[in-house]
């Protein structure tokens, strides 16, 4: 553990797993377009906070834009702008007709249109984050819409969530267990969540984080950086995969 | 194969973005004009009498032009685009609400995306280019032609879509009993068939002569809806 | 009854407009009502009630280069059923040359119980022509169900379609007064403004059931529904007044 890290660490927070060196996914296809990452998860698990944290961490180094399927008010836009996180012109809201699942999985046309409109108006992008509407554990993104997906659950939702599984927890490219700072308050056992997530996800990575303590979501930001570098074909990104990156990057400073 | 193509294109699960459009029902619900099954029935009768004849006639006319073009591929490029340009302009002149023009073009763009990938064809390239996409009836007529359907089937698909979009939105927005809503749609089936047959019968006419039915509240509530800060449906 | 009225307006060469032709026949009587402006104003003076079923009334209008013609009526027209149930028809055709302007601002059309009426207008505007066109339809006289009426408007600008609208009300059309069409309103109408020199007005909400909409082209349409003719006129006001009111 690096003592010089910017945020405090709780020794009880499990480390990111699986062990470095194994990535079960084939590399992203080299396409001449932005990396698209879906961010899904139940209502209140912290999807929007994660989007804001990623924007905070990456807006200065990547050309990025956000498509949100959540109910998005001008107050939300103002909040992100005031926080210096992202200019409203880089955010598109998509109406889902009360079907948040459908819009990201079965009929992705409105989201594809939103991504294309952003690319048309802003020019080439490195990264598009697609935030799903708040949903339950069964929501997943179509591969026609995103390259990789992050599923966000929080400890306040109960430590049995990883055990319940569901496509989000089981198959997401990255599982984020959020609000670890609340674990003692809600009586959630992070070790149980860690064990269940491993059981459900096999070799797929999981991150435990607290945006309250780490406002830049450092581990997730590094995972994203790696994907973007990989898409660009950066030589540096070759030779190790994202699990490797997660295992070695500065973000792991917070891990045991 | 032919019949299955018809069912695929009619299916609400066909990924052409329709689920996000309520065709004015969300605005009518929020304004308190539709609160129950009886209100939905009145709403759908209005859509069937006013929106469906126009949508279906432009769908059928596009289909007919596309099919004729498919049979005579030697047409000069400039000749073949004329009917579609004219259909586009005439439909634009019938769609007085800018919010509805945008909703129609966005749905057309989504349908075109799905159509091109489902039934690849050179026909799609003849649709007039517009940054927001082709009008939905033009995209539907073209997709139906690429899928090998008849003009009558294209018109029927258009009428069916006019009704099932808001009916499905009503189930979601008002929590209506889905069996009762299906029963309502089934009771309207005869009227739907008549409107579709009438639309197919005028498909050969010049675009200027096609129906131009206007429903004032459709335009007015679409404009109001577009000003809302938070919408669950795109239109 | 069949009747034809004809109005031809021309620039008088002194900045005003003269009426080169002004011809009507019963029940379509016309009167030139000079108001001191550069425009020529003509009032339609209909009979007390009508059109009646079986009537076929035509109005032809030509506005020449640089001329400004305003057409009004002294009272609402009331479409009534005829004895044999045949439909009534009013047909207006108008052409406006470059630099010319037509203001079509008649009083309301009332679709009385049992009527079968078709009001159909075709306007051809040359490039640079201006137009103000108001249609107001009242569904029935006081507390009465209307008959069937259609108001159909077709406007071309410089040879291309600008507006095609056909509004049908009455018991012959399922859903006509329902939540997708009029929502129980008894009055509905629109005001079209075409002026290539004026910047297009952005969309605006003018009231709970009234909006202003830019068309594709140099035109703006105000569309409204209202509980009565008075409220409707408030939405569709042009800021001008007729000497007969309205």
XYZ file of C-alpha atoms in Angstrom:
737
model
C 0.000 0.000 0.000
C 1.294 3.393 -0.963
C 1.198 5.774 1.913
C 1.357 8.830 -0.342
C -1.997 8.196 -1.968
C -4.413 11.047 -2.016
C -7.195 9.324 -0.180
C -7.603 7.238 2.873
C -7.878 3.526 2.703
C -9.853 1.227 4.773
C -7.920 -1.928 5.453
C -11.202 -3.794 5.472
C -11.907 -2.989 1.811
C -11.150 -6.071 -0.237
C -8.680 -5.790 -3.037
C -9.644 -5.758 -6.625
C -9.789 -9.191 -8.077
C -9.166 -11.409 -9.870
C -5.424 -11.738 -9.661
C -3.553 -9.764 -12.279
C -2.563 -11.272 -15.552
C -5.800 -12.804 -16.723
C -8.275 -11.115 -18.993
C -10.963 -13.421 -20.310
C -12.040 -10.922 -22.972
C -10.669 -10.674 -26.453
C -9.060 -7.308 -27.142
C -11.350 -4.529 -28.385
C -11.604 -4.368 -32.119
C -9.534 -1.516 -33.526
C -12.251 0.804 -34.768
C -11.885 4.355 -35.903
C -14.257 5.660 -33.302
C -14.601 6.396 -29.628
C -14.573 3.662 -27.021
C -18.124 3.334 -25.731
C -18.574 2.239 -22.167
C -21.965 1.440 -20.674
C -22.574 2.197 -17.019
C -25.558 0.347 -15.577
C -26.890 -0.586 -12.190
C -29.797 -0.206 -9.795
C -31.359 3.147 -8.903
C -29.272 5.027 -6.373
C -26.183 2.836 -6.679
C -24.112 5.808 -7.802
C -24.029 5.617 -11.596
C -24.297 9.363 -12.051
C -21.695 9.960 -9.339
C -19.359 7.544 -11.132
C -19.955 9.318 -14.448
C -19.174 12.639 -12.771
C -16.046 11.191 -11.161
C -14.827 9.771 -14.475
C -15.437 13.094 -16.180
C -13.515 14.828 -13.412
C -10.642 12.385 -13.824
C -10.567 12.145 -17.623
C -12.033 15.312 -19.158
C -8.620 16.961 -19.167
C -6.905 14.150 -21.075
C -9.590 12.576 -23.267
C -12.173 13.940 -25.688
C -15.243 12.614 -23.957
C -19.016 12.841 -24.042
C -21.881 11.350 -22.066
C -25.221 9.895 -23.110
C -27.591 9.516 -20.211
C -30.730 7.398 -20.218
C -31.591 8.671 -16.777
C -34.148 11.378 -16.207
C -31.979 14.393 -16.801
C -33.019 17.865 -15.722
C -31.487 21.233 -16.470
C -30.508 21.193 -12.786
C -28.435 18.081 -13.432
C -26.789 19.792 -16.381
C -26.154 22.905 -14.301
C -24.716 20.802 -11.505
C -22.223 19.098 -13.802
C -21.304 22.396 -15.373
C -20.899 24.228 -12.075
C -18.816 21.390 -10.715
C -16.564 21.962 -13.703
C -17.119 18.356 -14.669
C -18.523 18.550 -18.162
C -19.974 21.142 -20.452
C -23.682 20.547 -21.163
C -22.940 20.404 -24.900
C -21.107 17.128 -24.217
C -24.143 15.496 -22.653
C -27.192 14.088 -24.443
C -30.262 12.802 -22.655
C -32.253 9.998 -24.267
C -35.934 9.409 -23.543
C -36.578 5.729 -22.970
C -40.384 5.679 -22.991
C -40.433 4.140 -19.519
C -38.376 1.206 -20.834
C -34.805 1.710 -19.608
C -33.920 -1.929 -20.388
C -35.175 -1.678 -23.934
C -33.244 1.474 -24.735
C -29.854 -0.021 -23.891
C -30.413 -3.620 -24.873
C -33.269 -4.526 -27.223
C -33.735 -1.338 -29.228
C -30.621 0.763 -29.035
C -31.486 3.148 -31.857
C -32.099 6.262 -29.754
C -28.783 5.756 -27.962
C -26.906 5.165 -31.219
C -28.451 8.344 -32.610
C -27.376 10.264 -29.527
C -23.795 8.978 -29.810
C -23.676 9.864 -33.497
C -25.111 13.319 -32.877
C -22.438 13.979 -30.278
C -19.739 12.847 -32.696
C -21.248 15.013 -35.426
C -21.363 18.151 -33.319
C -18.198 17.705 -31.255
C -15.928 16.034 -33.780
C -13.904 12.908 -33.074
C -14.156 11.580 -29.519
C -11.989 9.189 -27.495
C -14.633 8.055 -25.068
C -18.414 8.013 -24.804
C -19.958 7.013 -21.491
C -23.515 5.684 -21.816
C -25.347 5.790 -18.501
C -28.409 3.576 -18.219
C -31.595 4.633 -16.515
C -31.833 3.383 -12.952
C -32.924 -0.202 -13.127
C -32.683 -3.561 -11.433
C -30.114 -6.323 -11.534
C -31.110 -7.715 -14.917
C -30.159 -4.774 -17.135
C -27.274 -5.158 -19.520
C -26.081 -3.213 -22.528
C -26.194 -4.469 -26.074
C -22.833 -5.146 -27.700
C -24.221 -3.153 -30.612
C -24.186 -0.074 -28.402
C -21.129 -0.314 -26.146
C -17.717 -1.972 -26.226
C -17.507 -2.672 -22.509
C -19.854 -2.291 -19.605
C -19.537 -1.383 -15.985
C -22.161 -2.511 -13.510
C -22.494 -0.444 -10.357
C -23.983 -1.747 -7.117
C -23.603 -0.233 -3.696
C -23.095 -1.645 -0.252
C -26.208 0.142 0.978
C -28.244 -2.064 -1.335
C -27.319 -4.968 0.940
C -24.333 -7.288 0.935
C -26.381 -10.048 -0.671
C -26.536 -8.270 -4.044
C -23.496 -10.031 -5.564
C -24.894 -13.380 -4.443
C -28.163 -12.676 -6.244
C -26.198 -12.414 -9.428
C -28.190 -11.443 -12.472
C -26.674 -10.570 -15.826
C -25.315 -7.225 -14.630
C -23.327 -8.602 -11.714
C -22.338 -11.785 -13.505
C -21.316 -10.601 -16.953
C -20.308 -6.933 -16.707
C -16.738 -6.285 -17.812
C -16.181 -4.428 -14.573
C -18.249 -4.677 -11.413
C -18.075 -1.643 -9.161
C -19.117 -2.074 -5.565
C -19.744 1.501 -4.530
C -20.023 3.480 -1.313
C -17.666 1.237 0.657
C -17.449 4.043 3.228
C -21.049 3.251 4.188
C -20.411 -0.445 4.878
C -20.048 -0.086 8.642
C -23.153 2.107 8.800
C -25.414 -0.309 6.953
C -23.886 -3.466 8.385
C -22.667 -4.729 5.022
C -19.885 -7.282 5.087
C -17.469 -6.423 2.290
C -15.703 -9.764 2.638
C -18.990 -11.513 1.884
C -19.551 -9.305 -1.144
C -16.020 -9.983 -2.311
C -16.421 -13.740 -1.967
C -19.800 -13.770 -3.725
C -18.577 -11.520 -6.548
C -15.639 -13.873 -7.161
C -17.985 -16.818 -7.201
C -20.323 -15.142 -9.665
C -17.777 -13.494 -11.904
C -14.918 -15.920 -12.128
C -11.991 -14.055 -13.624
C -13.843 -10.793 -14.368
C -12.577 -7.819 -12.345
C -14.366 -6.125 -9.472
C -13.553 -2.771 -7.895
C -14.492 -1.642 -4.415
C -14.643 2.113 -4.195
C -15.892 5.126 -2.340
C -16.312 8.231 -4.429
C -16.711 10.174 -1.203
C -13.117 9.258 -0.428
C -11.829 9.111 -3.994
C -13.658 11.731 -6.045
C -11.763 10.737 -9.192
C -12.775 7.057 -9.028
C -9.118 6.313 -9.673
C -9.300 2.576 -10.234
C -12.198 2.807 -12.685
C -10.568 5.759 -14.418
C -7.417 3.693 -14.945
C -9.451 0.810 -16.326
C -11.052 3.239 -18.774
C -7.690 4.799 -19.704
C -6.413 1.394 -20.569
C -9.356 0.641 -22.850
C -8.936 3.926 -24.676
C -5.199 3.405 -25.069
C -5.859 -0.070 -26.356
C -8.327 1.251 -28.923
C -5.817 3.813 -30.060
C -3.296 1.049 -30.461
C -0.792 2.735 -28.159
C 2.327 0.634 -27.934
C 2.387 1.156 -24.216
C -0.990 -0.450 -23.864
C 0.107 -3.591 -25.633
C 1.613 -6.409 -23.750
C -0.664 -6.189 -20.769
C -4.385 -6.318 -20.435
C -6.835 -4.485 -18.277
C -6.778 -6.864 -15.396
C -3.045 -6.424 -15.461
C -3.464 -2.686 -15.517
C -5.820 -2.835 -12.602
C -3.357 -4.937 -10.703
C -0.352 -2.700 -11.284
C -1.678 0.804 -11.768
C -1.588 3.491 -9.145
C -5.189 2.732 -8.338
C -4.163 -0.488 -6.723
C -2.444 1.542 -4.087
C -5.700 1.371 -2.235
C -5.753 -2.399 -2.378
C -4.288 -4.958 -0.119
C -40.580 -15.886 -45.856
C -42.610 -13.003 -47.199
C -45.198 -13.253 -44.447
C -42.554 -13.576 -41.818
C -40.921 -10.380 -43.073
C -44.280 -8.655 -42.589
C -44.510 -9.898 -39.026
C -40.923 -8.924 -38.256
C -41.530 -5.374 -39.388
C -44.844 -5.140 -37.505
C -43.389 -6.508 -34.289
C -42.986 -3.946 -31.528
C -39.639 -5.598 -30.815
C -38.271 -4.593 -34.210
C -35.468 -2.247 -33.095
C -36.529 0.993 -34.739
C -36.881 3.245 -31.725
C -40.670 3.194 -31.557
C -40.820 2.344 -27.874
C -39.604 5.814 -26.945
C -42.433 7.628 -28.777
C -45.971 7.958 -27.427
C -47.416 9.864 -30.415
C -48.811 12.575 -28.181
C -50.183 10.272 -25.520
C -47.734 11.402 -22.821
C -48.789 15.018 -23.384
C -52.470 14.043 -23.325
C -51.995 12.103 -20.079
C -50.139 14.937 -18.379
C -52.794 17.430 -19.543
C -55.432 15.182 -17.970
C -57.165 14.509 -21.297
C -56.550 10.761 -21.136
C -56.930 9.130 -17.727
C -58.484 5.740 -18.403
C -59.362 3.134 -21.005
C -62.313 5.164 -22.337
C -60.042 8.166 -22.831
C -57.496 5.995 -24.611
C -60.241 4.693 -26.902
C -61.203 8.246 -27.871
C -57.531 9.139 -28.350
C -56.912 6.138 -30.590
C -60.017 6.851 -32.672
C -58.679 10.358 -33.225
C -55.261 9.023 -34.224
C -56.900 6.533 -36.567
C -59.113 9.158 -38.240
C -56.523 11.919 -38.536
C -52.918 10.667 -38.324
C -53.274 7.204 -39.830
C -54.635 8.184 -43.280
C -51.750 10.593 -43.871
C -49.030 8.316 -42.499
C -50.353 5.291 -44.348
C -50.843 7.115 -47.654
C -47.277 8.455 -47.633
C -45.956 5.044 -46.628
C -47.906 3.363 -49.414
C -46.918 5.976 -52.013
C -43.250 5.625 -51.074
C -43.553 1.863 -51.262
C -45.175 2.010 -54.676
C -42.506 4.335 -56.093
C -39.738 2.205 -54.620
C -41.207 -0.986 -56.006
C -41.580 0.512 -59.466
C -38.014 1.699 -59.283
C -36.852 -1.726 -58.227
C -38.465 -3.154 -61.345
C -36.923 -0.554 -63.654
C -33.371 -0.115 -62.420
C -32.337 1.598 -65.653
C -33.983 4.854 -64.534
C -31.620 7.775 -64.428
C -30.573 8.650 -60.899
C -32.144 12.102 -61.176
C -35.483 10.649 -62.266
C -35.851 8.140 -59.489
C -35.328 10.635 -56.700
C -38.096 12.931 -57.879
C -41.037 11.085 -56.327
C -39.263 10.818 -52.982
C -38.281 14.496 -52.924
C -41.842 15.437 -53.680
C -43.210 13.052 -51.037
C -40.773 14.507 -48.524
C -41.809 18.095 -49.292
C -45.504 17.323 -49.267
C -45.281 15.507 -45.940
C -43.192 18.339 -44.513
C -45.976 20.780 -45.527
C -48.492 18.557 -43.700
C -46.443 18.436 -40.514
C -46.779 21.957 -39.162
C -45.248 21.271 -35.747
C -41.444 21.422 -35.750
C -41.433 18.985 -32.821
C -43.443 16.498 -34.871
C -41.246 17.014 -37.919
C -38.217 16.167 -35.786
C -39.950 13.176 -34.152
C -40.951 11.842 -37.575
C -37.446 12.237 -38.972
C -35.794 10.698 -35.912
C -38.090 7.705 -36.086
C -37.400 7.508 -39.800
C -33.665 7.554 -39.180
C -33.950 4.779 -36.598
C -36.134 2.709 -38.887
C -33.764 3.254 -41.787
C -30.858 2.037 -39.659
C -32.758 -1.109 -38.717
C -34.115 -1.629 -42.232
C -30.740 -1.324 -43.941
C -29.228 -3.938 -41.655
C -32.223 -6.277 -41.736
C -33.082 -6.159 -45.442
C -30.068 -4.685 -47.247
C -31.003 -2.937 -50.468
C -29.814 -0.165 -52.750
C -33.264 1.363 -52.591
C -32.609 3.172 -49.307
C -30.035 5.379 -51.000
C -32.789 7.086 -52.988
C -34.412 8.646 -49.947
C -33.777 12.400 -49.742
C -30.901 13.244 -47.422
C -31.740 15.259 -44.333
C -29.573 15.756 -41.236
C -32.350 14.480 -38.945
C -33.238 11.547 -41.193
C -36.069 10.781 -43.626
C -39.663 11.147 -42.510
C -40.883 7.973 -40.833
C -43.527 7.099 -43.469
C -40.918 7.360 -46.242
C -38.515 5.164 -44.283
C -41.296 2.662 -43.595
C -42.421 2.524 -47.228
C -38.846 2.026 -48.350
C -38.123 -0.646 -45.747
C -41.320 -2.478 -46.643
C -40.253 -2.412 -50.298
C -36.798 -3.728 -49.421
C -38.429 -6.490 -47.368
C -40.494 -7.519 -50.392
C -43.883 -6.567 -48.947
C -46.888 -5.317 -50.912
C -48.189 -1.746 -50.947
C -51.240 -2.899 -48.976
C -49.010 -4.477 -46.351
C -46.934 -1.304 -46.130
C -50.083 0.756 -45.524
C -51.312 -1.742 -42.962
C -48.006 -1.563 -41.082
C -48.279 2.223 -40.983
C -51.797 2.186 -39.541
C -50.862 -0.519 -37.062
C -47.894 1.532 -35.857
C -50.012 4.662 -35.437
C -52.226 2.793 -32.954
C -49.906 0.412 -31.147
C -47.362 3.108 -30.238
C -49.717 5.169 -28.075
C -51.564 2.054 -26.863
C -48.338 0.613 -25.508
C -47.387 3.985 -24.013
C -50.766 4.100 -22.259
C -50.115 0.744 -20.627
C -46.823 2.091 -19.311
C -47.987 5.580 -18.310
C -51.429 4.812 -16.902
C -50.966 1.229 -15.767
C -53.977 0.206 -17.850
C -54.939 -3.443 -17.905
C -53.004 -4.812 -20.887
C -55.763 -7.302 -21.742
C -58.323 -4.526 -21.972
C -55.980 -2.506 -24.182
C -55.495 -5.479 -26.505
C -59.248 -5.972 -26.584
C -59.645 -2.323 -27.571
C -57.128 -2.716 -30.385
C -58.885 -5.849 -31.575
C -62.210 -3.999 -31.657
C -60.594 -1.301 -33.816
C -59.131 -3.848 -36.236
C -61.891 -3.495 -38.822
C -61.537 0.287 -38.908
C -57.743 -0.105 -39.201
C -58.136 -2.381 -42.204
C -60.423 0.138 -43.902
C -58.025 3.034 -43.362
C -55.117 0.925 -44.637
C -57.044 -0.156 -47.749
C -58.029 3.454 -48.473
C -54.402 4.552 -48.134
C -53.146 1.832 -50.468
C -55.817 2.850 -52.962
C -54.462 6.418 -53.229
C -50.790 5.408 -53.317
C -50.605 6.034 -57.079
C -51.805 9.643 -56.821
C -49.510 12.626 -57.010
C -48.080 13.478 -53.580
C -49.973 16.769 -53.597
C -53.286 14.909 -53.697
C -52.566 12.627 -50.765
C -54.542 13.146 -47.533
C -53.634 16.143 -45.364
C -55.762 15.578 -42.250
C -54.754 17.825 -39.393
C -55.506 17.372 -35.702
C -54.943 20.671 -33.881
C -54.134 19.115 -30.507
C -51.566 16.783 -32.054
C -49.537 19.805 -33.152
C -50.228 21.928 -30.085
C -49.454 19.247 -27.539
C -46.324 18.153 -29.419
C -45.025 21.712 -29.129
C -45.912 21.892 -25.436
C -44.284 18.497 -24.837
C -41.087 19.674 -26.507
C -40.765 22.477 -23.940
C -40.921 20.163 -20.920
C -37.780 19.844 -18.891
C -38.340 16.152 -18.217
C -40.007 13.777 -20.675
C -40.325 10.021 -20.452
C -41.086 9.757 -24.162
C -39.338 11.499 -27.026
C -42.699 12.559 -28.500
C -77.139 28.153 -55.333
C -73.999 28.775 -57.328
C -72.083 32.007 -57.132
C -68.717 33.349 -58.222
C -66.921 36.365 -56.818
C -63.771 37.789 -58.294
C -61.269 40.299 -56.928
C -58.245 41.569 -58.833
C -55.978 43.978 -56.973
C -53.152 45.923 -58.628
C -50.615 48.449 -57.505
C -51.863 51.901 -58.485
C -48.386 53.237 -59.165
C -48.657 55.776 -56.326
C -47.859 53.390 -53.478
C -51.467 52.299 -53.105
C -53.663 49.514 -54.432
C -56.594 49.736 -56.789
C -59.194 47.108 -57.505
C -59.045 46.293 -61.197
C -62.012 43.975 -60.779
C -64.531 43.567 -58.021
C -67.454 41.403 -58.969
C -69.781 39.361 -56.828
C -73.201 37.781 -57.120
C -75.747 36.737 -54.488
C -75.122 35.427 -51.958
C -71.498 36.551 -52.417
C -71.630 40.348 -52.415
C -68.428 42.367 -52.216
C -67.883 45.922 -51.023
C -64.750 48.037 -51.265
C -64.273 49.674 -47.865
C -61.373 52.136 -48.142
C -59.636 52.701 -44.834
C -57.083 55.284 -45.861
C -54.205 52.821 -45.916
C -52.143 51.647 -48.855
C -54.116 48.403 -48.810
C -57.402 47.853 -50.594
C -59.917 46.348 -48.203
C -62.874 44.354 -49.451
C -65.673 43.048 -47.272
C -67.708 39.980 -48.115
C -71.321 40.686 -47.346
C -73.053 37.348 -47.169
C -76.721 36.657 -46.670
C -77.929 36.217 -43.106
C -77.320 32.501 -43.065
C -75.338 30.288 -45.333
C -73.841 28.579 -47.100
C -76.752 26.170 -47.341
C -76.548 22.561 -48.410
C -76.336 22.501 -52.195
C -74.543 25.865 -52.420
C -71.378 26.046 -54.498
C -69.643 29.334 -53.827
C -66.374 30.357 -55.440
C -64.087 33.246 -54.750
C -61.158 34.001 -57.036
C -58.496 36.441 -55.951
C -55.527 37.879 -57.812
C -53.041 40.173 -56.143
C -50.583 41.794 -58.529
C -47.007 42.894 -57.988
C -46.740 45.392 -55.172
C -50.484 45.394 -54.421
C -51.887 44.809 -50.929
C -55.363 43.338 -50.578
C -57.227 42.683 -47.352
C -60.384 40.560 -47.488
C -62.751 40.469 -44.543
C -66.371 39.596 -43.947
C -68.991 41.495 -41.992
C -70.269 38.490 -40.073
C -69.584 34.841 -39.411
C -70.820 32.445 -42.053
C -73.017 29.652 -40.807
C -72.966 26.396 -42.747
C -76.477 24.926 -42.665
C -77.978 21.730 -44.037
C -79.973 21.925 -47.257
C -83.366 20.340 -47.879
C -82.048 17.346 -49.780
C -78.987 16.691 -47.632
C -76.518 17.617 -50.352
C -73.226 19.200 -49.262
C -72.300 22.848 -49.498
C -68.982 24.017 -50.799
C -66.926 27.168 -50.629
C -63.831 27.302 -52.805
C -61.253 30.067 -52.646
C -58.385 30.288 -55.090
C -55.823 33.035 -54.757
C -52.599 33.985 -56.468
C -50.215 36.602 -55.158
C -47.424 38.021 -57.302
C -43.954 38.970 -56.110
C -44.088 41.923 -53.749
C -47.842 41.551 -53.398
C -49.643 40.833 -50.160
C -52.930 39.149 -49.365
C -54.576 39.366 -45.958
C -57.422 36.890 -45.731
C -59.152 37.701 -42.444
C -62.825 36.752 -42.663
C -65.067 36.118 -39.667
C -65.584 32.611 -38.346
C -67.144 29.651 -40.094
C -69.790 28.052 -37.896
C -70.609 24.415 -38.626
C -74.289 24.266 -37.629
C -76.074 21.056 -36.690
C -76.638 18.782 -39.655
C -74.454 20.693 -42.115
C -72.202 18.993 -44.656
C -69.728 21.640 -45.648
C -66.389 21.713 -47.424
C -64.359 24.902 -47.390
C -61.356 24.539 -49.607
C -58.674 27.145 -50.282
C -55.729 27.071 -52.627
C -53.145 29.846 -52.505
C -50.212 30.209 -54.849
C -47.561 32.635 -53.752
C -44.808 33.798 -56.062
C -41.351 34.177 -54.546
C -41.422 37.376 -52.517
C -45.213 37.405 -52.053
C -46.625 37.908 -48.570
C -49.642 36.296 -46.939
C -51.706 36.563 -43.788
C -54.341 33.829 -43.729
C -56.732 33.182 -40.880
C -59.182 30.286 -40.566
C -61.544 29.958 -37.627
C -63.973 27.101 -37.250
C -66.696 27.009 -34.610
C -68.269 23.625 -33.894
C -71.996 24.285 -33.769
C -74.072 27.318 -32.807
C -74.657 27.881 -29.117
C -74.783 24.550 -27.258
C -75.447 22.512 -30.365
C -73.580 19.569 -31.877
C -72.025 20.541 -35.193
C -72.625 18.935 -38.530
C -69.730 17.669 -40.614
C -67.365 20.300 -41.925
C -63.931 20.242 -43.501
C -61.660 23.241 -43.830
C -58.870 22.505 -46.229
C -55.975 24.859 -46.952
C -53.203 24.417 -49.465
C -50.460 27.002 -49.894
C -47.565 26.856 -52.335
C -44.645 29.249 -52.235
C -42.523 29.686 -55.333
C -43.945 26.489 -56.778
C -43.255 24.281 -53.750
C -45.623 22.970 -51.079
C -45.613 25.206 -48.003
C -48.746 24.177 -46.108
C -51.278 21.403 -46.592
C -53.900 21.195 -43.876
C -57.331 19.694 -43.826
C -59.343 19.820 -40.636
C -62.546 17.833 -40.390
C -64.990 18.089 -37.504
C -68.355 16.564 -36.830
C -70.016 13.298 -35.932
C -69.011 11.641 -39.211
C -65.391 11.383 -38.049
C -64.664 9.107 -35.066
C -62.583 10.817 -32.388
C -63.069 14.359 -33.788
C -63.754 15.994 -30.421
C -61.602 13.569 -28.431
C -58.246 14.046 -26.704
C -56.140 13.582 -29.866
C -57.943 16.201 -31.962
C -59.932 18.949 -30.207
C -60.195 17.742 -26.613
C -63.756 19.026 -26.355
C -62.885 22.532 -27.600
C -65.672 24.167 -29.605
C -63.430 26.535 -31.519
C -60.231 25.971 -33.436
C -58.248 27.875 -35.975
C -54.936 29.034 -37.319
C -53.170 32.118 -38.574
C -50.541 31.700 -41.266
C -47.959 34.388 -41.918
C -45.705 34.168 -44.950
C -43.032 36.803 -45.357
C -39.640 35.942 -46.768
C -38.245 39.283 -45.591
C -39.131 38.719 -41.921
C -36.967 36.459 -39.774
C -38.801 33.198 -39.009
C -40.362 33.283 -35.562
C -39.138 30.538 -33.229
C -41.643 28.095 -31.690
C -43.563 29.606 -28.797
C -46.302 28.579 -26.416
C -49.020 31.245 -26.511
C -51.461 29.598 -24.145
C -52.611 26.276 -22.737
C -53.851 25.253 -26.189
C -52.161 27.712 -28.518
C -48.720 27.611 -30.087
C -46.711 29.426 -32.708
C -44.754 27.183 -35.062
C -42.226 27.975 -37.775
C -42.953 26.006 -40.937
C -40.246 24.777 -43.276
C -39.968 27.872 -45.411
C -40.505 31.543 -44.708
C -43.708 31.019 -42.793
C -45.133 30.829 -39.306
C -48.365 29.203 -38.204
C -50.261 29.969 -35.026
C -52.594 27.113 -34.175
C -55.095 27.053 -31.348
C -58.133 25.399 -29.857
C -60.397 27.339 -27.528
C -63.695 27.046 -25.657
C -65.282 29.758 -27.811
C -64.796 32.117 -30.733
C -63.787 35.035 -28.538
C -60.917 33.235 -26.823
C -59.815 31.812 -30.154
C -59.665 35.281 -31.722
C -57.444 36.372 -28.865
C -54.907 33.715 -29.882
C -55.167 34.505 -33.584
C -55.181 38.272 -33.325
C -53.287 40.153 -36.003
C -53.338 43.444 -34.177
C -55.543 44.890 -36.937
C -59.183 45.747 -36.551
C -62.002 45.660 -39.020
C -64.395 48.626 -39.059
C -67.097 46.007 -38.459
C -65.291 44.555 -35.431
C -62.991 41.570 -35.106
